[in-house]
Coordinates of C-alpha atoms in Angstrom, one line a residue:
X1 CA -14.6 -34.7 33.0
X2 CA -12.8 -33.6 29.9
X3 CA -9.9 -31.2 30.3
X4 CA -9.8 -28.1 28.3
X5 CA -6.8 -27.7 26.1
X6 CA -4.9 -24.5 26.8
X7 CA -4.5 -22.0 24.0
X8 CA -1.0 -21.6 22.6
X9 CA 0.8 -18.5 23.8
X10 CA 0.3 -15.4 21.6
X11 CA 3.1 -15.0 19.2
X12 CA 5.2 -11.8 19.9
X13 CA 4.7 -9.1 17.3
X14 CA 7.1 -8.5 14.5
X15 CA 8.5 -5.0 14.9
X16 CA 9.6 -2.5 12.2
X17 CA 11.6 0.5 13.4
X18 CA 11.7 3.2 10.7
X19 CA 14.0 6.1 10.9
X20 CA 13.7 8.7 8.0
X21 CA 17.0 10.4 7.0
X22 CA 15.6 13.1 4.6
X23 CA 18.9 14.4 3.2
X24 CA 19.8 11.0 1.9
X25 CA 16.3 10.1 0.6
X26 CA 16.5 6.9 2.7
X27 CA 14.5 5.1 5.3
X28 CA 16.7 3.1 7.7
X29 CA 14.7 0.1 8.9
X30 CA 15.3 -2.4 11.7
X31 CA 13.1 -5.5 11.6
X32 CA 12.9 -7.5 14.8
X33 CA 11.6 -11.1 14.6
X34 CA 11.2 -12.4 18.1
X35 CA 10.8 -16.1 17.1
X36 CA 12.5 -16.7 13.8
X37 CA 12.4 -20.0 12.0
X38 CA 15.6 -21.9 11.2
X39 CA 16.7 -20.5 7.8
X40 CA 14.1 -17.7 8.1
X41 CA 12.9 -16.5 4.7
X42 CA 12.3 -12.8 3.9
X43 CA 11.1 -11.0 0.9
X44 CA 9.9 -7.6 -0.4
X45 CA 6.8 -7.5 -2.5
X46 CA 7.2 -7.0 -6.3
X47 CA 3.8 -5.1 -6.7
X48 CA 1.3 -3.2 -4.6
X49 CA -2.4 -4.2 -4.7
X50 CA -4.5 -1.8 -6.7
X51 CA -1.7 -1.1 -9.2
X52 CA -1.3 -4.0 -11.5
X53 CA 2.4 -4.0 -12.6
X54 CA 5.5 -5.7 -11.3
X55 CA 7.4 -2.8 -10.0
X56 CA 10.4 -4.5 -8.4
X57 CA 10.5 -2.6 -5.1
X58 CA 13.6 -4.6 -4.0
X59 CA 15.6 -2.5 -6.5
X60 CA 15.6 0.3 -3.9
X61 CA 16.7 -1.9 -0.9
X62 CA 20.3 -1.4 0.2
X63 CA 22.8 -2.5 2.9
X64 CA 20.8 -5.4 4.3
X65 CA 22.4 -7.4 7.2
X66 CA 21.2 -9.6 10.0
X67 CA 22.3 -10.4 13.6
X68 CA 21.2 -12.4 16.7
X69 CA 22.3 -11.3 20.2
X70 CA 24.7 -8.9 18.6
X71 CA 26.4 -11.5 16.5
X72 CA 26.3 -11.4 12.6
X73 CA 24.0 -13.9 10.9
X74 CA 24.6 -15.1 7.4
X75 CA 22.1 -13.7 5.0
X76 CA 21.9 -15.2 1.5
X77 CA 20.0 -13.6 -1.3
X78 CA 17.9 -16.3 -2.9
X79 CA 16.1 -14.3 -5.6
X80 CA 15.7 -10.8 -6.9
X81 CA 13.5 -9.8 -3.9
X82 CA 14.2 -12.6 -1.3
X83 CA 16.7 -13.6 1.3
X84 CA 17.3 -16.4 3.8
X85 CA 18.9 -15.8 7.2
X86 CA 20.9 -18.6 8.9
X87 CA 19.0 -17.9 12.1
X88 CA 18.9 -20.1 15.2
X89 CA 15.4 -20.6 16.7
X90 CA 15.0 -19.3 20.2
X91 CA 16.7 -16.0 19.8
X92 CA 15.3 -12.8 18.3
X93 CA 16.6 -12.0 14.8
X94 CA 17.3 -8.4 13.8
X95 CA 17.4 -7.4 10.1
X96 CA 18.7 -4.0 9.2
X97 CA 18.5 -2.4 5.8
X98 CA 17.9 0.9 4.0
X99 CA 15.2 1.9 1.4
X100 CA 16.0 4.6 -1.1
X101 CA 12.8 6.6 -1.4
X102 CA 12.6 9.0 -4.4
X103 CA 9.4 8.1 -6.2
X104 CA 6.7 10.7 -5.7
X105 CA 3.9 8.5 -6.9
X106 CA 1.2 7.1 -4.6
X107 CA 2.5 3.6 -5.2
X108 CA 6.0 3.5 -3.6
X109 CA 8.1 5.7 -1.2
X110 CA 9.4 9.3 -1.1
X111 CA 11.6 11.2 1.3
X112 CA 13.3 14.6 1.2
X113 CA 13.6 17.6 3.5
X114 CA 10.0 18.7 2.7
X115 CA 8.0 15.5 2.8
X116 CA 8.1 11.7 3.5
X117 CA 5.7 9.0 2.4
X118 CA 5.7 5.2 2.1
X119 CA 3.7 2.2 1.4
X120 CA 4.6 -0.9 3.4
X121 CA 5.1 -2.9 0.2
X122 CA 8.1 -0.7 -0.5
X123 CA 9.6 -0.6 3.0
X124 CA 8.5 -3.6 5.1
X125 CA 10.1 -7.1 4.4
X126 CA 7.6 -10.0 4.6
X127 CA 8.6 -12.6 7.2
X128 CA 7.6 -15.9 5.6
X129 CA 5.5 -18.2 7.8
X130 CA 4.5 -15.3 10.1
X131 CA 2.3 -13.2 7.8
X132 CA -0.7 -13.7 10.2
X133 CA 1.2 -12.7 13.3
X134 CA 0.7 -9.3 14.8
X135 CA 2.9 -6.6 13.3
X136 CA 4.1 -3.3 14.9
X137 CA 5.4 -0.2 13.0
X138 CA 7.4 2.4 14.9
X139 CA 8.3 5.6 13.0
X140 CA 10.8 8.1 14.5
X141 CA 10.6 11.8 13.8
X142 CA 13.5 12.8 11.5
X143 CA 16.2 14.9 13.0
X144 CA 16.2 18.6 12.1
X145 CA 12.6 18.6 10.7
X146 CA 10.7 20.9 13.0
X147 CA 6.9 20.9 12.5
X148 CA 6.7 17.4 10.9
X149 CA 3.8 15.2 11.7
X150 CA 2.7 11.7 10.8
X151 CA -0.6 10.5 9.5
X152 CA -1.8 6.9 8.8
X153 CA -4.9 4.8 9.3
X154 CA -3.0 2.2 11.3
X155 CA -4.2 1.9 14.9
X156 CA -1.8 3.6 17.3
X157 CA -0.2 1.8 20.3
X158 CA 1.7 4.8 21.6
X159 CA 2.0 7.9 19.5
X160 CA 2.7 11.5 20.4
X161 CA 0.6 14.5 19.4
X162 CA 2.5 14.8 16.1
X163 CA 1.7 11.2 15.3
X164 CA 5.2 9.7 15.6
X165 CA 5.4 6.5 17.6
X166 CA 4.2 2.9 17.5
X167 CA 1.3 1.5 15.5
X168 CA -0.2 -2.0 15.2
X169 CA -1.6 -4.3 12.5
X170 CA -3.2 -7.7 12.9
X171 CA -1.2 -9.1 9.9
X172 CA 1.2 -8.3 7.2
X173 CA -1.7 -7.7 4.8
X174 CA -3.0 -5.0 7.1
X175 CA 0.4 -3.5 7.7
X176 CA 1.1 -2.9 4.0
X177 CA -2.4 -1.7 3.3
X178 CA -1.9 1.5 5.3
X179 CA 0.3 4.1 3.7
X180 CA 2.1 6.6 6.0
X181 CA 2.5 10.4 5.3
X182 CA 5.2 12.5 7.0
X183 CA 5.8 16.2 6.9
X184 CA 4.4 19.7 7.7
X185 CA 0.9 19.0 6.3
X186 CA -2.5 20.6 6.7
X187 CA -5.1 18.4 8.4
X188 CA -8.8 18.5 9.0
X189 CA -11.6 16.1 10.0
X190 CA -15.3 15.4 9.6
X191 CA -17.8 12.7 10.5
X192 CA -19.7 10.9 7.7
X193 CA -22.7 8.9 8.9
X194 CA -21.0 8.6 12.2
X195 CA -17.6 7.5 10.9
X196 CA -14.6 9.7 11.7
X197 CA -12.7 10.8 8.6
X198 CA -9.4 12.7 8.4
X199 CA -8.1 14.7 5.4
X200 CA -4.4 15.4 5.2
X201 CA -3.0 17.7 2.5
X202 CA 0.7 18.2 1.8
X203 CA 2.0 20.9 -0.5
X204 CA -1.1 23.2 -0.5
X205 CA -0.6 26.8 -1.6
X206 CA -1.7 29.8 0.6
X207 CA -4.9 30.1 -1.5
X208 CA -6.1 26.6 -0.4
X209 CA -9.7 26.5 1.0
X210 CA -9.5 23.5 3.4
X211 CA -13.0 24.0 4.7
X212 CA -14.6 23.7 1.3
X213 CA -12.6 20.5 0.6
X214 CA -13.8 19.0 3.9
X215 CA -17.4 20.0 3.2
X216 CA -17.4 18.5 -0.3
X217 CA -15.5 15.3 0.8
X218 CA -18.1 14.8 3.5
X219 CA -20.9 15.0 0.9
X220 CA -19.1 12.4 -1.2
X221 CA -18.5 10.0 1.7
X222 CA -22.0 10.3 3.0
X223 CA -23.5 9.7 -0.5
X224 CA -21.3 6.6 -0.9
X225 CA -22.2 5.2 2.5
X226 CA -25.9 5.7 1.8
X227 CA -25.5 4.2 -1.6
X228 CA -24.3 0.9 -0.1
X229 CA -26.1 0.9 3.2
X230 CA -29.1 3.2 3.1
X231 CA -29.9 6.0 5.5
X232 CA -29.4 3.9 8.6
X233 CA -27.0 1.2 7.5
X234 CA -23.6 0.7 9.2
X235 CA -20.5 0.9 6.9
X236 CA -17.7 -1.6 7.3
X237 CA -15.0 1.0 8.1
X238 CA -14.8 2.6 11.5
X239 CA -12.2 5.2 10.4
X240 CA -10.9 6.6 7.2
X241 CA -7.9 8.8 6.2
X242 CA -7.3 10.7 2.9
X243 CA -3.6 11.4 2.2
X244 CA -3.4 14.0 -0.6
X245 CA -0.1 15.3 -2.0
X246 CA -0.5 18.5 -4.0
X247 CA 2.3 18.9 -6.6
X248 CA 2.9 21.2 -9.5
X249 CA 1.5 18.7 -12.0
X250 CA 0.2 15.3 -11.2
X251 CA -3.0 13.2 -10.7
X252 CA -3.6 9.8 -9.3
X253 CA -4.8 7.7 -6.4
X254 CA -4.5 4.3 -4.8
X255 CA -7.1 2.7 -2.7
X256 CA -6.8 1.0 0.8
X257 CA -9.3 -0.5 3.2
X258 CA -9.2 2.5 5.6
X259 CA -7.4 5.2 3.6
X260 CA -6.3 6.3 0.2
X261 CA -3.2 8.0 -1.1
X262 CA -4.0 10.8 -3.6
X263 CA -2.1 13.2 -5.8
X264 CA -3.3 16.3 -7.6
X265 CA -2.1 19.5 -9.2
X266 CA -2.0 22.5 -6.7
X267 CA -4.0 24.6 -9.2
X268 CA -6.9 22.1 -8.8
X269 CA -7.3 22.6 -5.1
X270 CA -10.3 24.7 -4.0
X271 CA -9.4 28.4 -3.4
X272 CA -10.4 30.8 -0.8
X273 CA -13.0 33.3 -2.0
X274 CA -14.2 31.0 -4.8
X275 CA -17.9 30.1 -4.6
X276 CA -20.4 28.4 -6.9
X277 CA -19.9 25.2 -8.9
X278 CA -16.5 23.5 -9.0
X279 CA -14.2 24.3 -11.9
X280 CA -13.0 21.6 -14.2
X281 CA -9.8 20.9 -12.2
X282 CA -11.5 20.8 -8.9
X283 CA -14.2 18.6 -10.3
X284 CA -11.5 16.2 -11.4
X285 CA -10.1 16.1 -7.9
X286 CA -13.6 15.4 -6.4
X287 CA -14.1 12.6 -9.0
X288 CA -10.7 11.1 -7.8
X289 CA -11.8 11.3 -4.2
X290 CA -15.2 9.7 -5.1
X291 CA -13.4 6.9 -7.1
X292 CA -11.0 5.9 -4.4
X293 CA -13.6 6.1 -1.6
X294 CA -16.0 3.8 -3.6
X295 CA -13.2 1.3 -3.7
X296 CA -13.6 1.0 0.1
X297 CA -16.3 -1.4 -0.8
X298 CA -15.7 -2.3 -4.4
X299 CA -12.3 -4.1 -4.6
X300 CA -11.0 -3.7 -1.1
X301 CA -13.8 -5.8 0.5
X302 CA -16.0 -7.0 -2.4
X303 CA -13.1 -8.3 -4.5
X304 CA -12.1 -10.7 -7.2
X305 CA -11.9 -14.4 -6.1
X306 CA -8.3 -14.3 -7.4
X307 CA -7.5 -11.7 -4.7
X308 CA -8.9 -13.7 -1.8
X309 CA -5.2 -13.8 -0.7
X310 CA -2.6 -11.6 -2.4
X311 CA 0.5 -13.2 -3.7
X312 CA 3.1 -10.5 -3.4
X313 CA 5.7 -12.5 -5.4
X314 CA 4.2 -12.4 -8.8
X315 CA 1.3 -11.1 -11.0
X316 CA -2.2 -11.8 -9.6
X317 CA -4.4 -12.3 -12.7
X318 CA -8.1 -11.6 -12.9
X319 CA -10.5 -10.9 -15.7
X320 CA -12.7 -8.7 -13.5
X321 CA -11.0 -5.3 -13.5
X322 CA -13.7 -4.1 -15.9
X323 CA -16.1 -4.6 -12.9
X324 CA -13.9 -3.4 -10.0
X325 CA -12.3 -0.5 -11.8
X326 CA -14.8 0.1 -14.5
X327 CA -17.9 0.1 -12.3
X328 CA -16.1 2.3 -9.8
X329 CA -15.3 4.7 -12.6
X330 CA -19.0 4.8 -13.6
X331 CA -20.1 5.6 -10.0
X332 CA -17.4 8.1 -9.2
X333 CA -18.9 11.0 -11.2
X334 CA -22.4 9.7 -10.8
X335 CA -22.1 10.1 -7.0
X336 CA -20.8 13.6 -7.5
X337 CA -24.1 14.3 -9.2
X338 CA -26.1 12.7 -6.5
X339 CA -24.1 14.6 -3.8
X340 CA -25.2 17.8 -5.5
X341 CA -21.6 18.8 -6.4
X342 CA -22.2 18.8 -10.2
X343 CA -25.4 19.3 -12.2
X344 CA -26.8 17.1 -15.1
X345 CA -25.0 19.1 -17.8
X346 CA -21.6 18.7 -16.1
X347 CA -22.2 15.0 -15.5
X348 CA -23.1 14.4 -19.1
X349 CA -20.1 16.3 -20.3
X350 CA -17.9 14.0 -18.2
X351 CA -19.7 11.0 -19.5
X352 CA -19.3 12.2 -23.1
X353 CA -15.5 12.5 -22.5
X354 CA -15.4 8.8 -21.4
X355 CA -17.4 7.8 -24.4
X356 CA -15.1 9.7 -26.8
X357 CA -12.1 8.1 -25.2
X358 CA -13.4 4.7 -25.9
X359 CA -14.6 5.6 -29.4
X360 CA -11.2 7.0 -30.3
X361 CA -9.4 3.8 -29.4
X362 CA -9.2 1.3 -32.3
X363 CA -8.2 -1.3 -29.6
X364 CA -11.8 -1.6 -28.6
X365 CA -12.5 -3.6 -31.7
X366 CA -9.4 -5.8 -31.1
X367 CA -9.5 -6.7 -27.4
X368 CA -12.4 -7.4 -25.1
X369 CA -12.5 -5.6 -21.8
X370 CA -12.3 -8.9 -19.9
X371 CA -9.0 -9.7 -21.7
X372 CA -7.8 -6.1 -21.1
X373 CA -8.3 -6.8 -17.4
X374 CA -6.1 -10.0 -17.6
X375 CA -3.5 -8.2 -19.7
X376 CA -3.3 -5.1 -17.4
X377 CA 0.2 -6.3 -16.2
X378 CA 1.7 -6.1 -19.6
X379 CA -0.4 -3.6 -21.5
X380 CA -2.4 -1.0 -19.5
X381 CA 0.5 -0.2 -17.1
X382 CA 3.1 -0.4 -19.8
X383 CA 1.7 1.8 -22.5
X384 CA 3.6 2.4 -25.8
X385 CA 2.9 3.9 -29.2
X386 CA 0.7 1.0 -30.2
X387 CA -1.4 0.8 -27.0
X388 CA -4.6 2.5 -28.3
X389 CA -4.5 0.1 -31.3
X390 CA -4.0 -3.1 -29.2
X391 CA -6.0 -2.7 -26.1
X392 CA -8.9 -0.9 -24.4
X393 CA -9.1 0.7 -21.0
X394 CA -11.0 -1.4 -18.5
X395 CA -11.6 1.8 -16.6
X396 CA -13.4 3.7 -19.5
X397 CA -15.1 0.8 -21.2
X398 CA -15.9 -0.9 -18.0
X399 CA -17.7 2.3 -16.9
X400 CA -19.7 2.2 -20.2
X401 CA -20.6 -1.4 -19.6
X402 CA -22.0 -0.3 -16.2
X403 CA -23.9 2.5 -17.9
X404 CA -25.4 0.1 -20.3
X405 CA -26.5 -2.3 -17.6
X406 CA -27.9 0.5 -15.5
X407 CA -29.9 2.0 -18.3
X408 CA -31.1 -1.4 -19.5
X409 CA -32.5 -2.2 -16.1
X410 CA -34.2 1.2 -15.8
X411 CA -35.6 0.9 -19.3
X412 CA -37.1 -2.5 -18.5
X413 CA -38.5 -1.3 -15.2
X414 CA -36.4 -3.8 -13.3
X415 CA -34.8 -1.4 -10.8
X416 CA -31.3 0.0 -11.3
X417 CA -27.6 -1.1 -11.2
X418 CA -27.6 0.4 -7.7
X419 CA -29.9 -2.4 -6.6
X420 CA -27.6 -5.0 -8.2
X421 CA -24.5 -3.6 -6.5
X422 CA -26.2 -3.7 -3.1
X423 CA -27.4 -7.3 -3.8
X424 CA -23.8 -8.3 -4.6
X425 CA -22.7 -6.8 -1.3
X426 CA -25.3 -8.8 0.6
X427 CA -24.4 -11.9 -1.4
X428 CA -20.6 -11.7 -1.1
X429 CA -20.0 -9.0 1.4
X430 CA -16.4 -8.6 2.7
X431 CA -15.2 -11.4 0.5
X432 CA -14.5 -12.7 -3.0
X433 CA -16.9 -12.7 -5.9
X434 CA -16.9 -14.0 -9.5
X435 CA -18.6 -13.0 -12.7
X436 CA -21.2 -15.7 -11.9
X437 CA -22.2 -13.7 -8.8
X438 CA -23.0 -10.6 -10.9
X439 CA -25.0 -12.7 -13.4
X440 CA -26.9 -14.3 -10.5
X441 CA -28.0 -11.0 -8.9
X442 CA -28.9 -9.5 -12.3
X443 CA -31.1 -12.5 -13.1
X444 CA -32.8 -12.4 -9.7
X445 CA -33.5 -8.7 -10.0
X446 CA -34.5 -8.6 -13.7
X447 CA -36.2 -12.0 -14.0
X448 CA -34.1 -12.9 -17.0
X449 CA -30.6 -13.8 -17.8
X450 CA -28.0 -11.2 -18.7
X451 CA -25.6 -13.7 -20.2
X452 CA -26.1 -12.4 -23.7
X453 CA -25.3 -8.8 -22.7
X454 CA -22.2 -9.8 -20.7
X455 CA -20.9 -12.0 -23.4
X456 CA -21.3 -9.2 -26.0
X457 CA -20.3 -6.2 -23.9
X458 CA -17.6 -7.7 -21.7
X459 CA -16.2 -10.7 -23.7
X460 CA -16.8 -9.4 -27.2
X461 CA -15.5 -6.5 -29.2
X462 CA -18.6 -5.1 -30.7
X463 CA -20.0 -1.6 -30.2
X464 CA -22.1 -0.9 -27.1
X465 CA -25.7 0.2 -27.6
X466 CA -25.0 3.6 -26.1
X467 CA -27.1 5.9 -28.3
X468 CA -30.3 3.9 -28.0
X469 CA -30.0 3.6 -24.3
X470 CA -29.2 7.3 -23.7
X471 CA -32.0 8.4 -26.0
X472 CA -34.4 6.3 -24.1
X473 CA -33.4 8.5 -21.1
X474 CA -34.3 11.6 -23.1
X475 CA -30.6 12.4 -23.5
X476 CA -29.7 13.8 -26.9
X477 CA -26.6 12.6 -28.6
X478 CA -25.1 15.3 -30.7
X479 CA -22.2 14.5 -33.0
X480 CA -19.9 17.5 -33.4
X481 CA -16.8 17.9 -35.6
X482 CA -14.0 16.1 -33.8
X483 CA -10.7 17.8 -32.8
X484 CA -8.2 17.8 -35.6
X485 CA -5.9 15.2 -34.0
X486 CA -8.8 12.8 -33.7
X487 CA -9.8 13.5 -37.3
X488 CA -6.3 12.6 -38.5
X489 CA -6.0 9.6 -36.1
X490 CA -3.0 11.1 -34.4
X491 CA -1.7 11.9 -30.9
X492 CA 1.1 14.4 -30.9
X493 CA 3.4 16.3 -28.7
X494 CA 3.8 20.0 -29.5
X495 CA 6.9 21.8 -28.2
X496 CA 8.4 24.1 -30.8
X497 CA 7.3 21.6 -33.3
X498 CA 5.0 18.6 -33.9
X499 CA 6.2 15.2 -32.9
X500 CA 4.0 12.2 -33.6
X501 CA 3.4 10.1 -30.4
X502 CA 0.8 7.6 -31.6
X503 CA -0.8 6.7 -34.9
X504 CA -4.3 5.2 -34.6
X505 CA -5.0 2.3 -36.8
X506 CA -7.4 3.0 -39.7
X507 CA -7.0 6.7 -39.6
X508 CA -5.8 9.2 -42.3
X509 CA -2.3 9.4 -40.7
X510 CA -2.0 5.6 -40.7
X511 CA -3.0 5.5 -44.4
X512 CA -0.4 8.1 -45.2
X513 CA 2.4 6.2 -43.5
X514 CA 3.2 8.5 -40.5
X515 CA 4.9 6.7 -37.7
X516 CA 5.4 7.4 -34.0
X517 CA 8.6 9.4 -33.5
X518 CA 8.2 11.4 -36.8
X519 CA 8.7 15.1 -36.6
X520 CA 6.0 16.7 -38.8
X521 CA 7.8 19.6 -40.3
X522 CA 5.2 21.0 -42.7
X523 CA 3.0 20.5 -45.8
X524 CA 3.2 20.9 -49.5
X525 CA 0.1 21.6 -51.6
X526 CA -0.6 20.4 -55.2
X527 CA 0.1 23.2 -57.7
X528 CA -3.6 23.8 -58.4
X529 CA -4.3 24.3 -54.7
X530 CA -1.6 26.9 -54.0
X531 CA -3.6 29.8 -55.4
X532 CA -6.7 28.7 -53.4
X533 CA -4.6 28.6 -50.3
X534 CA -3.5 32.2 -50.5
X535 CA -2.6 33.3 -54.1
X536 CA -0.2 31.7 -56.4
X537 CA 2.2 34.7 -56.3
X538 CA 2.5 34.5 -52.6
X539 CA 2.8 30.8 -52.2
X540 CA 6.2 29.7 -51.0
X541 CA 8.0 27.3 -53.4
X542 CA 8.2 24.3 -51.1
X543 CA 5.2 24.5 -48.9
X544 CA 4.4 25.6 -45.4
X545 CA 6.2 25.0 -42.0
X546 CA 4.0 23.8 -39.2
X547 CA 4.7 24.5 -35.6
X548 CA 1.4 23.4 -34.2
X549 CA -1.2 21.0 -35.5
X550 CA -4.0 23.5 -35.4
X551 CA -2.1 25.5 -38.1
X552 CA -2.9 22.8 -40.6
X553 CA -6.3 24.2 -41.8
X554 CA -4.7 27.7 -42.1
X555 CA -2.2 26.5 -44.6
X556 CA -4.1 23.7 -46.3
X557 CA -7.0 25.9 -47.2
X558 CA -9.6 23.9 -49.2
X559 CA -7.1 21.2 -50.2
X560 CA -8.0 17.7 -49.3
X561 CA -4.9 16.1 -50.9
X562 CA -1.5 17.3 -49.8
X563 CA 2.0 16.1 -48.9
X564 CA 3.1 15.8 -45.3
X565 CA 6.8 16.5 -44.9
X566 CA 8.3 14.6 -42.0
X567 CA 11.7 14.0 -40.5
X568 CA 12.5 10.4 -39.5
X569 CA 15.9 9.4 -38.3
X570 CA 17.4 12.5 -39.9
X571 CA 15.8 11.6 -43.3
X572 CA 13.2 13.9 -44.9
X573 CA 10.1 12.0 -46.2
X574 CA 7.2 13.2 -48.3
X575 CA 4.0 11.3 -47.5
X576 CA 0.7 11.7 -49.4
X577 CA -2.0 12.7 -47.0
X578 CA -5.7 12.8 -47.6
X579 CA -7.5 15.0 -45.1
X580 CA -10.5 13.2 -43.7
X581 CA -14.1 14.5 -43.6
X582 CA -16.9 13.5 -41.2
X583 CA -15.0 12.5 -38.0
X584 CA -17.1 13.4 -35.0
X585 CA -17.1 13.5 -31.2
X586 CA -20.1 13.0 -29.0
X587 CA -21.8 15.7 -27.0
X588 CA -24.6 14.8 -24.6
X589 CA -27.4 17.2 -23.8
X590 CA -29.8 16.9 -20.8
X591 CA -33.5 16.3 -21.6
X592 CA -34.3 20.0 -20.9
X593 CA -31.9 21.0 -23.7
X594 CA -32.8 18.2 -26.0
X595 CA -35.9 19.5 -27.7
X596 CA -36.0 16.8 -30.3
X597 CA -35.0 13.9 -28.0
X598 CA -37.2 10.9 -27.3
X599 CA -39.4 11.3 -24.2
X600 CA -38.0 9.2 -21.4
X601 CA -40.1 6.4 -19.9
X602 CA -41.5 7.2 -16.5
X603 CA -39.4 4.4 -14.8
X604 CA -36.2 5.9 -16.3
X605 CA -36.6 9.6 -15.6
X606 CA -34.7 9.7 -12.3
X607 CA -31.3 9.1 -13.9
X608 CA -28.6 10.4 -13.3
X609 CA -29.7 12.3 -10.2
X610 CA -31.1 9.1 -8.5

């Protein structure tokens, strides 16, 4: 009779004790490692998944020290974000340190007398060799902060009514994938397809309508769950928490498996007494909620093969952000339409905005969206004055690639991109995927290869067939006169004057020789044009001072040739500028408003509502 081998004893959990000290903007952390290795290695991540930039979180770590049984242990720094403790096996190792927390973004950590927030990647050292062990996080209530609560999607071990206490995670990955919100926040809850959801809002003004936000968020979540799993399917998440920080001016979000951290402007929150369709600001917030929630499936579970296991020490490259961010950007507003939160006209207005953003970027003809995905670490997240000329947003163009695939499938009567996304979920599920998986499901669905389209739209730099595909849906593409900055090929900052921020390659400003950093002081007209602009007797002898860009037509009159007067490094320059004609921006009209549009084919008429 064979003897059964006994299972090794469960490894004791790693424990993080976090004490917020708001007046110092610091979290005091004690990490207890019950069974350290000899020469135990520790490190703090250099990036956070979902935000593709090396952010050097260790720059905010201070006063690190270690001990065993009350005796100091030598701790040697071995790199910019790593340490080695001269620990002796068999005794628990304690590591104490502080984290300075004064970054109000969704990516790092913040602490003051009004609010606290942190991601584990900014606060929790990684214990090398024990990443798969159980981890515990204990957060104490800060002294002198009455009314503070704690919210996180981590599972509680022992937490009080306010949320402070002990939480558990099965691994380091799970620990750092659950941000923590602290403070006197508003909280509400709802069920979406049987899954409990909680919504936490910090910084809301008295006019905030929490019930409307809950009702609208519920519609978004249920629409997304049914998108992936149908009316009776079971979603992979058993809980979900929205952590929204409302500030004077801000916008952004970061996805996690069971939660998301969001930021919005207070003025964009829904207000008591307001009814009817959402305004532009609130629609933007709903789109952000939709985007981050869609990531619950697309990137947090269905994810690039390169992200099968995160490497927290360095860049994690993938050429698939056009799919994971771009396709999510396509569906965020589309699901608002399907949830009944916006109508066709509003959806097409949002889509036209995305199209114009791509069309205005000369970089679309320089860099493919696959290469833009790979270069996110050095280009998208590190923008400069040349960014629109050198690269393209994998969010915006990726969304348009998704649109083209969706409308092509509908036009050919081969289903929709929705079907392809669900097929990908069935094929790859909660695991890694590659571009080949997308090509495989498209071929299985459409009965033909989509290699040519993916090569051209994703790996090439040509224009997308947007007009033809939209017109086949009955959508009319109307080209209106573009805003003046777009006509000139400029992006400016206006604050008691005009400062050039960016000059777009190939535009009129580029041809004239304007440069980022120039202060555009005014214009001078040719002598023959002065009378046409307002009468020769009244024309000032030097030209006209400009304080805002939209004053240019007022003082240029009918002139097409003029001189731009700019200041550069305290020098005055006179640059010959030819005002362009014919620059346009797209406007999309629904079929009911597009009297002259092509009649949509029967198989395509349901878009965008279905």
